[in-house]
Coordinates of C-alpha atoms in Angstrom, one line a residue:
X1 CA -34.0 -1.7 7.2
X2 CA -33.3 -4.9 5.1
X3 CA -30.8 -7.2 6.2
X4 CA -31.4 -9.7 3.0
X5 CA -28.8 -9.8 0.4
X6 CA -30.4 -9.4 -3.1
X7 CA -30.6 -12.6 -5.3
X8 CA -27.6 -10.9 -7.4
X9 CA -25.7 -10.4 -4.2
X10 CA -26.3 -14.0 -3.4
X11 CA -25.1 -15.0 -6.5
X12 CA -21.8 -13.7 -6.3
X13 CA -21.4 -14.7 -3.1
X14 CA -21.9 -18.4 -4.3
X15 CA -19.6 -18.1 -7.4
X16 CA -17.0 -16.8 -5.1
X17 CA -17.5 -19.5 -2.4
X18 CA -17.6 -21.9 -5.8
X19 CA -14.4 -20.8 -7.1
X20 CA -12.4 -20.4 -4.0
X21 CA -13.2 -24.4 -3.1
X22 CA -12.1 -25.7 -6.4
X23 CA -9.2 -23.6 -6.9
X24 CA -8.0 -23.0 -3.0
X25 CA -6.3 -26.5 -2.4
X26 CA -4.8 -26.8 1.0
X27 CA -1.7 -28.7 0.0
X28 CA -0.8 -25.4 -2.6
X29 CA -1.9 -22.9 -0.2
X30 CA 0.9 -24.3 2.1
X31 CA 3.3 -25.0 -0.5
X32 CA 2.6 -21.1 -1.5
X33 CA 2.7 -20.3 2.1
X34 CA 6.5 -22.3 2.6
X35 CA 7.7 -20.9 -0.6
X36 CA 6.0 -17.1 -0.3
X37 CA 5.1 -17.1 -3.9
X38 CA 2.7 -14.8 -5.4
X39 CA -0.3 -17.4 -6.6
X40 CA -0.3 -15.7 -10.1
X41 CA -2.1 -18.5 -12.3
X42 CA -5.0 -18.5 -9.8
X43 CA -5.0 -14.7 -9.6
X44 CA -5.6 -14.6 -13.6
X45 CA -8.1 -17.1 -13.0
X46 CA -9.8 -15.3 -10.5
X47 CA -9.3 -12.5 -12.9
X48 CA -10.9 -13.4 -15.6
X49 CA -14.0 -14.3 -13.8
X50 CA -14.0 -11.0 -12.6
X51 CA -13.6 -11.2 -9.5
X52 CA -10.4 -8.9 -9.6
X53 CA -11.8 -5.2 -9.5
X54 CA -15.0 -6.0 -9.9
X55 CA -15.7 -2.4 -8.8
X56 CA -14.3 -1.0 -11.4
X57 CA -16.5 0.6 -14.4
X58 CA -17.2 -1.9 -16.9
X59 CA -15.3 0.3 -19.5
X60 CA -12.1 -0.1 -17.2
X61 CA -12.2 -3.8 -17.2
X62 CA -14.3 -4.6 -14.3
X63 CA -18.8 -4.9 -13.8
X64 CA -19.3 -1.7 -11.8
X65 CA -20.7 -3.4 -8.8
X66 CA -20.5 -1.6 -5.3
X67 CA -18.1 -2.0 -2.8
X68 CA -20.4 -4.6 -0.8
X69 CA -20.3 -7.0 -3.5
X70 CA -16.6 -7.1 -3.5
X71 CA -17.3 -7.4 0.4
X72 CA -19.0 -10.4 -0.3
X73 CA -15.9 -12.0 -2.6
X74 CA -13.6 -11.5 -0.1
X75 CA -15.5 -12.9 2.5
X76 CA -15.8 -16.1 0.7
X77 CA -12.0 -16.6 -0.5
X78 CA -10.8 -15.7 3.0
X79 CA -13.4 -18.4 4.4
X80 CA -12.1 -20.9 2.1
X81 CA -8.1 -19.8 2.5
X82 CA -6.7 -17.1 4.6
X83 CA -3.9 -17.1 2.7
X84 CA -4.7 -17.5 -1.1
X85 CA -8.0 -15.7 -0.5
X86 CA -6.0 -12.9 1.1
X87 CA -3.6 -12.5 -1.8
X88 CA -6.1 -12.5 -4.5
X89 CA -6.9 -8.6 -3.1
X90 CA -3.2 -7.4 -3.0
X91 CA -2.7 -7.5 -7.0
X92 CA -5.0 -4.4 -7.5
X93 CA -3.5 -2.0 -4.1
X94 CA -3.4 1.0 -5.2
X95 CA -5.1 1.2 -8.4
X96 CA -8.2 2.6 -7.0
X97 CA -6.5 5.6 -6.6
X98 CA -6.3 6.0 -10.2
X99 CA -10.1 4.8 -10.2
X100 CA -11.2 7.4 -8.1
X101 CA -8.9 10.5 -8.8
X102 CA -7.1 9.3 -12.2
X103 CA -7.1 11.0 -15.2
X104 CA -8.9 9.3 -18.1
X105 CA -6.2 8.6 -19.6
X106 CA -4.5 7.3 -16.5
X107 CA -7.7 4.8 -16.4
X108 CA -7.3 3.6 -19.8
X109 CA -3.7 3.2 -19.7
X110 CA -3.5 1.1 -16.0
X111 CA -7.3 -0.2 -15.2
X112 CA -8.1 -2.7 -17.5
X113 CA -4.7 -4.2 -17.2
X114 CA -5.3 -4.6 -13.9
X115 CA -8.4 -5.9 -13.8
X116 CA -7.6 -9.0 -16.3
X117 CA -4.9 -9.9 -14.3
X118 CA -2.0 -8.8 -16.6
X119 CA -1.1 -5.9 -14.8
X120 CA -0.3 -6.1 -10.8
X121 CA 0.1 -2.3 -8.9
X122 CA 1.3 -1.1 -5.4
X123 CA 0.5 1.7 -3.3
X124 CA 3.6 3.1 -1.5
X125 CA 2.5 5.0 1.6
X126 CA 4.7 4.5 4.3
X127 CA 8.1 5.0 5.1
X128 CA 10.8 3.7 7.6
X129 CA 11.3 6.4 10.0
X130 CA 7.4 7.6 10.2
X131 CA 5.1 4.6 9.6
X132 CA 2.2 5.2 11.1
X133 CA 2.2 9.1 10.7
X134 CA 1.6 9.7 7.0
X135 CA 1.4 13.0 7.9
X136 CA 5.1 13.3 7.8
X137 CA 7.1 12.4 4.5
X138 CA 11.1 12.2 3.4
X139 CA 10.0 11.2 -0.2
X140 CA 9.9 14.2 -1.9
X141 CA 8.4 15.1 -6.0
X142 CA 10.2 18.2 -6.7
X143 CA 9.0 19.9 -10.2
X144 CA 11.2 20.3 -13.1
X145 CA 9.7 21.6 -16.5
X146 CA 7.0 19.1 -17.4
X147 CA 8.6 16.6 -15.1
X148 CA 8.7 15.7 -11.5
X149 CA 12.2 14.0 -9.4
X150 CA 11.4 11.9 -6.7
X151 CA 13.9 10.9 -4.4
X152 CA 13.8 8.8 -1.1
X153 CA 12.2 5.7 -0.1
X154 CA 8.6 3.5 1.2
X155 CA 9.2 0.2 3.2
X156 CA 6.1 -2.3 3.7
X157 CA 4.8 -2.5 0.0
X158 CA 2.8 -4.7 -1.0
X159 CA 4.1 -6.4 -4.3
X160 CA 7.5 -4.3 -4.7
X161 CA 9.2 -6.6 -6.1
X162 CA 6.5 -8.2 -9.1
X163 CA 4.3 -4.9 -9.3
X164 CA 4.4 -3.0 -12.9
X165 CA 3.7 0.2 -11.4
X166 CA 2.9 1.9 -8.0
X167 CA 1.1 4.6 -7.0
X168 CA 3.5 6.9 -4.5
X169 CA 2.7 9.5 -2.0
X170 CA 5.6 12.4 -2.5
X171 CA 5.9 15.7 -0.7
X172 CA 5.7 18.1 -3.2
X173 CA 5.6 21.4 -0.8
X174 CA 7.6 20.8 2.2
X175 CA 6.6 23.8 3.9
X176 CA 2.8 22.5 4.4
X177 CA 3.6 19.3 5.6
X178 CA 0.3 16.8 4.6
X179 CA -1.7 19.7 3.2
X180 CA 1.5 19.3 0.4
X181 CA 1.2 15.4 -0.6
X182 CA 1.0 14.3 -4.2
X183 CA 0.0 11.1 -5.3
X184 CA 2.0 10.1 -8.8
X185 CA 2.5 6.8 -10.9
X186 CA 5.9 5.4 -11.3
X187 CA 6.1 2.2 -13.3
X188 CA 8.9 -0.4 -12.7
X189 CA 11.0 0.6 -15.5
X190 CA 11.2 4.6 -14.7
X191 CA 15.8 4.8 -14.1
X192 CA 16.3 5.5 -10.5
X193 CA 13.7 3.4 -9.5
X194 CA 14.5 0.0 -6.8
X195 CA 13.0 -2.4 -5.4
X196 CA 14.0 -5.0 -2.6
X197 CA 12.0 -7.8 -1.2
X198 CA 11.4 -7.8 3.1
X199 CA 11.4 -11.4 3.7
X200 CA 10.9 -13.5 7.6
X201 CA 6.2 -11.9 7.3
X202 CA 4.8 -14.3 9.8
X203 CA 1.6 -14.8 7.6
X204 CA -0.1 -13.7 4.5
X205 CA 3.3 -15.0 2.9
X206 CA 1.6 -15.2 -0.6
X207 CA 1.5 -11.4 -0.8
X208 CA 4.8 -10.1 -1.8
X209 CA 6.7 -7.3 0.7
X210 CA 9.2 -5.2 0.0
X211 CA 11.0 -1.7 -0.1
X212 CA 10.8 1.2 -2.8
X213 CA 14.4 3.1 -3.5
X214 CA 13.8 6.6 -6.2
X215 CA 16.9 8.1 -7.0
X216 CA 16.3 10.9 -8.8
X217 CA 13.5 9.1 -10.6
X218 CA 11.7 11.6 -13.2
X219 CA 7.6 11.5 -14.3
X220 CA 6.2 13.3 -16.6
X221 CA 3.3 15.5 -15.0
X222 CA 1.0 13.4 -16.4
X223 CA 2.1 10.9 -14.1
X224 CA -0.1 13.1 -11.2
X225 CA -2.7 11.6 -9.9
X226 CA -5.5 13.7 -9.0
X227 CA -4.4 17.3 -7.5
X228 CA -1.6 18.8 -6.5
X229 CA -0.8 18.7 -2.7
X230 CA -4.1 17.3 -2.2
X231 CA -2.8 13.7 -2.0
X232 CA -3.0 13.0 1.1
X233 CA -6.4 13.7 1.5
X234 CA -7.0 11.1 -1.5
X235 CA -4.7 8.7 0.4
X236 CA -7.1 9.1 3.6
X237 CA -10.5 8.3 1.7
X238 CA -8.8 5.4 -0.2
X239 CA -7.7 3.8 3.0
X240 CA -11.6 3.8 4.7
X241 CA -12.2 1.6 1.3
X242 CA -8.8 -0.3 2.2
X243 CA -9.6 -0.7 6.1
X244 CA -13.3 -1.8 5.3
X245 CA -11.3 -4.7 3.1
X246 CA -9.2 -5.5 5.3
X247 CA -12.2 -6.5 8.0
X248 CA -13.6 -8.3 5.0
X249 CA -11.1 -10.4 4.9
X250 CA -11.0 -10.8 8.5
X251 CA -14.7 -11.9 9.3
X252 CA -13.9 -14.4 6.1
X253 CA -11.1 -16.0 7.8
X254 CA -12.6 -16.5 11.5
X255 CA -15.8 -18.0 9.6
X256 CA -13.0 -20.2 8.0
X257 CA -12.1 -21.4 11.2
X258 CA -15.0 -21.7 12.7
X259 CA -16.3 -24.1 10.2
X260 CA -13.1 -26.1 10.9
X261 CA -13.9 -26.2 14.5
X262 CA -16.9 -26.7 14.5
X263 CA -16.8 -29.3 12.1
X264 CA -13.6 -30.7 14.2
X265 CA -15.9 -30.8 17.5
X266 CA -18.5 -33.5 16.2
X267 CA -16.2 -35.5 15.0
X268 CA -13.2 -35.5 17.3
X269 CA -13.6 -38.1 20.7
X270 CA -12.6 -37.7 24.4
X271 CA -13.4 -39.6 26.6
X272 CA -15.8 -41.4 24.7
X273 CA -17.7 -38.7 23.7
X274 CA -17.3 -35.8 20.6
X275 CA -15.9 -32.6 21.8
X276 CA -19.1 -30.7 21.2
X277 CA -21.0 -32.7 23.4
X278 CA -19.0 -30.5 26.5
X279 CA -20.5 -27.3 27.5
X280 CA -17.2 -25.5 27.4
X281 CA -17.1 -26.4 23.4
X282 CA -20.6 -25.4 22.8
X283 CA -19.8 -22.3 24.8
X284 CA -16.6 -21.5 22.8
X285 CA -18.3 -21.8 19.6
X286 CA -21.4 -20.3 20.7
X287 CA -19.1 -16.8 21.4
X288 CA -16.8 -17.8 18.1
X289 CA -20.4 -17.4 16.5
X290 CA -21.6 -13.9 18.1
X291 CA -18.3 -12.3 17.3
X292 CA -18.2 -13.3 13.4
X293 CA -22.3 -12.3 13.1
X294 CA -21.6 -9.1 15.2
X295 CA -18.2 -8.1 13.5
X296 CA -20.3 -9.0 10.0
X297 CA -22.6 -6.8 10.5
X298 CA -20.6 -3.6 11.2
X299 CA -18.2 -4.4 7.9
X300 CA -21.4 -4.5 5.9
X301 CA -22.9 -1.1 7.4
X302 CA -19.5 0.4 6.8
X303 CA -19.3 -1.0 3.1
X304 CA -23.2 0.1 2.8
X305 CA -22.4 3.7 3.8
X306 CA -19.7 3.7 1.0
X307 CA -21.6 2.2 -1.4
X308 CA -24.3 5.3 -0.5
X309 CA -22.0 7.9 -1.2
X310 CA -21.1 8.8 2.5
X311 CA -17.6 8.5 2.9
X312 CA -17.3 8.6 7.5
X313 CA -14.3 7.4 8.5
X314 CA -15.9 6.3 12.1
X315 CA -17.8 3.8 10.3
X316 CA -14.2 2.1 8.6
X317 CA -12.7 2.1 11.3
X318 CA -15.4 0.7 13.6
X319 CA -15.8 -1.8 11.1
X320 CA -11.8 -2.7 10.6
X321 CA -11.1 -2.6 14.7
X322 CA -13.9 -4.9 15.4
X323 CA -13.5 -7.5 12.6
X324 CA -10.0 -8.1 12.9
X325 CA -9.6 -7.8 17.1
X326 CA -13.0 -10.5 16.9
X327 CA -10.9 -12.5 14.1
X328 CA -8.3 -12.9 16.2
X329 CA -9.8 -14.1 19.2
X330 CA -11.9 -16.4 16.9
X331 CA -9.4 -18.2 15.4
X332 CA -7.3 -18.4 18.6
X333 CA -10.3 -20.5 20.2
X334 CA -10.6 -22.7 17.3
X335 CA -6.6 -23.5 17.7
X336 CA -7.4 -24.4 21.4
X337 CA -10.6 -27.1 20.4
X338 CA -7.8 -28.2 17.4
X339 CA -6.1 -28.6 20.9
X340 CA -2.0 -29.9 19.4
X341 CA -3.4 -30.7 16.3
X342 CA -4.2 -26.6 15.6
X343 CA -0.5 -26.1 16.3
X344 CA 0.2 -28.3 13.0
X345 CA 0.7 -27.3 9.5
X346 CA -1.9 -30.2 8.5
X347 CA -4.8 -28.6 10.2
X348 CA -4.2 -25.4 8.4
X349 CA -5.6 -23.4 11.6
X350 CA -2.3 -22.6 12.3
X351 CA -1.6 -20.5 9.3
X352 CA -5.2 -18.5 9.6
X353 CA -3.4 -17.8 13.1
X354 CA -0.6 -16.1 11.2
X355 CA -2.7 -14.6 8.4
X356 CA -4.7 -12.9 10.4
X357 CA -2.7 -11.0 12.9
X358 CA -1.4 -8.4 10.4
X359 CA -5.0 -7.4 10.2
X360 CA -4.8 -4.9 13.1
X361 CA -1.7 -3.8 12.1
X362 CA -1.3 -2.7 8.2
X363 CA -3.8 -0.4 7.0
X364 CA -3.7 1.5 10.1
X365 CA -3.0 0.0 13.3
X366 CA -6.0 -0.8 16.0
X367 CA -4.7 2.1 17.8
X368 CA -4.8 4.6 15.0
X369 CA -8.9 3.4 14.2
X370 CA -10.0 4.5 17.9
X371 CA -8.3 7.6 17.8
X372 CA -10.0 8.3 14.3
X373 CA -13.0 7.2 16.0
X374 CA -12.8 9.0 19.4
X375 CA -12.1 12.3 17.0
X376 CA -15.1 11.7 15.9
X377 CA -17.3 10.9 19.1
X378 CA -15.9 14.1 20.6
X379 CA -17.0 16.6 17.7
X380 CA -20.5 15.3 18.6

């Protein structure tokens, strides 16, 4: 086993970690955050450095690298900001989708855009009376001719209100329940077809949230994405990818505050002495350090597995509960050596507080990844 990063790896790490620090200013990252504007001049930025869907095939836009490189990005822009890091990886949601199952026409049409920034897309999954149980859908496709009519609605979507197209799971046999899930693009201006922004998120306020409304919306069949009534089963490998991001971003922002902290412990006095001269600091950072390294590990096996073809759920979701449940308790310790000053907007630990607790909630709560993984344990 090698646990070395290659020298190419390494080198995107460091032009990620270069770019977030020069372009991630604290003062805009909490003006973004007050304001919960989209950060779209950085994100083209970002974009055209291709960072955005760098996994993409170089003929879509992006430098085919694997999913651990992109891994690796996140990491660093969530170290440097939870919440501009974070909302660099919301522009593209739901365009791998068309990625993996598209036509290629659909990749032509939507990937490139994407990936240069000009382009942002949503994936709208879940819906107000069901959330978690995607299993269960009131928006249904129904076929007519060459076209499909959607009607009903998706709540919690990321960029609903500034995304030019979204990928949307429909019920297109209502008899078969999940096994008769479709996956088809609407962009923003197919008639019948709303959007409304949620506003009050708690953190990660530079990603935009809203609601879907299709009234009698109509797409061509061309608008499919990959095969009929087999979208759910799309949906489920797209989210391992999603989850596996999502503890990406996770381990990037406790290392984010650790850094703070620990950086905040030699140089903050009490009693005459800097904090990290107490055992019960060094002991707190010592265990803030095990979590991140141990949590980092299992996102990069899980992103490793992908990147090797093998597509196991368990290893996702291991990967998403621990990051994000270890993130949490990470950054909570670093509020309590911030001691009042964490509690301020100045200190900026605050708002990796608020990022990061949506991390064991949106792409499949902490409870849903140990019942996906105690499925698993029990088939042997």
């Amino acid at each position: 086993m090698n646990f070395e990063l290659t020298q190419e790896q390494k080198a995107i790490k460091f032009a990620a970690k270069e770019f977030a620090e020069g372009e991630f200013q604290p003062e805009n990252a909490r003006e973004i955050d007050e304001k919960q504007e989209f950060p779209k001049a950085i994100y083209k930025k970002a974009a055209k450095l291709g960072f955005i869907g760098c996994y993409y095939d170089e003929q879509y836009g992006g430098q085919g690298l694997d999913l651990l490189e992109n891994v690796l990005i996140e990491e660093e822009f969530c170290r440097a900001d939870s919440t501009l890091g974070s909302a660099m990886f919301t522009g593209l949601f739901g365009s791998d989708l068309i990625l993996e199952y598209g036509t290629e026409e659909q990749k032509r049409k939507y990937l490139p855009k994407t990936a240069q920034g000009e382009w942002l897309s949503s994936g709208a999954f879940t819906e107000p009376a069901h959330g978690s149980d995607i299993t269960t859908l009131d928006t249904v496709a129904v076929q007519n001719g060459n076209e499909y009519v959607i009607n009903g609605g998706k709540t919690m979507i990321t960029n609903a209100t500034i995304a030019d197209y979204a990928v949307v799971l429909c019920q297109t046999d209502p008899k078969a329940r999940h096994r008769g899930q479709s996956l088809f693009i609407v962009t923003k201006e197919a008639p019948g077809f709303d959007s409304n922004e949620l506003h009050g998120k708690m953190g990660i306020r530079a990603s935009k949230l809203g609601e879907y409304a299709f009234s009698d919306v109509r797409v061509p069949k061309e608008a499919l994405v990959g095969k009929e009534n087999q979208g759910f089963y799309h949906f489920m490998e797209f989210i391992d990818v999603g989850r596996i991001n999502v503890a990406a971003q996770s381990i990037g922002m406790a290392q984010g505050a650790f850094d703070r902290a620990l950086k905040y412990a030699k140089e903050r006095q009490q009693f005459g002495r800097p904090l990290a001269d107490f055992q019960v600091i060094q002991h707190k950072l010592a265990d803030m350090a095990l979590d991140i390294e141990s949590a980092r590990l299992m996102v990069y096996k899980a992103a490793w597995h992908i990147d090797q073809g093998q597509s196991v759920p368990k290893w996702a979701c291991m990967a998403k509960t621990i990051a994000t449940t270890k993130a949490i308790e990470v950054i909570s310790e670093a509020m309590q050596i911030f001691g009042g000053y964490g509690y301020l907007a100045d200190y900026d630990i605050e708002r990796y507080y608020r990022d990061v607790r949506i991390s064991t909630i949106y792409e499949g709560t902490t409870e849903i990844q140990k019942n996906v993984i105690a499925r698993s344990l029990l088939k042997g």
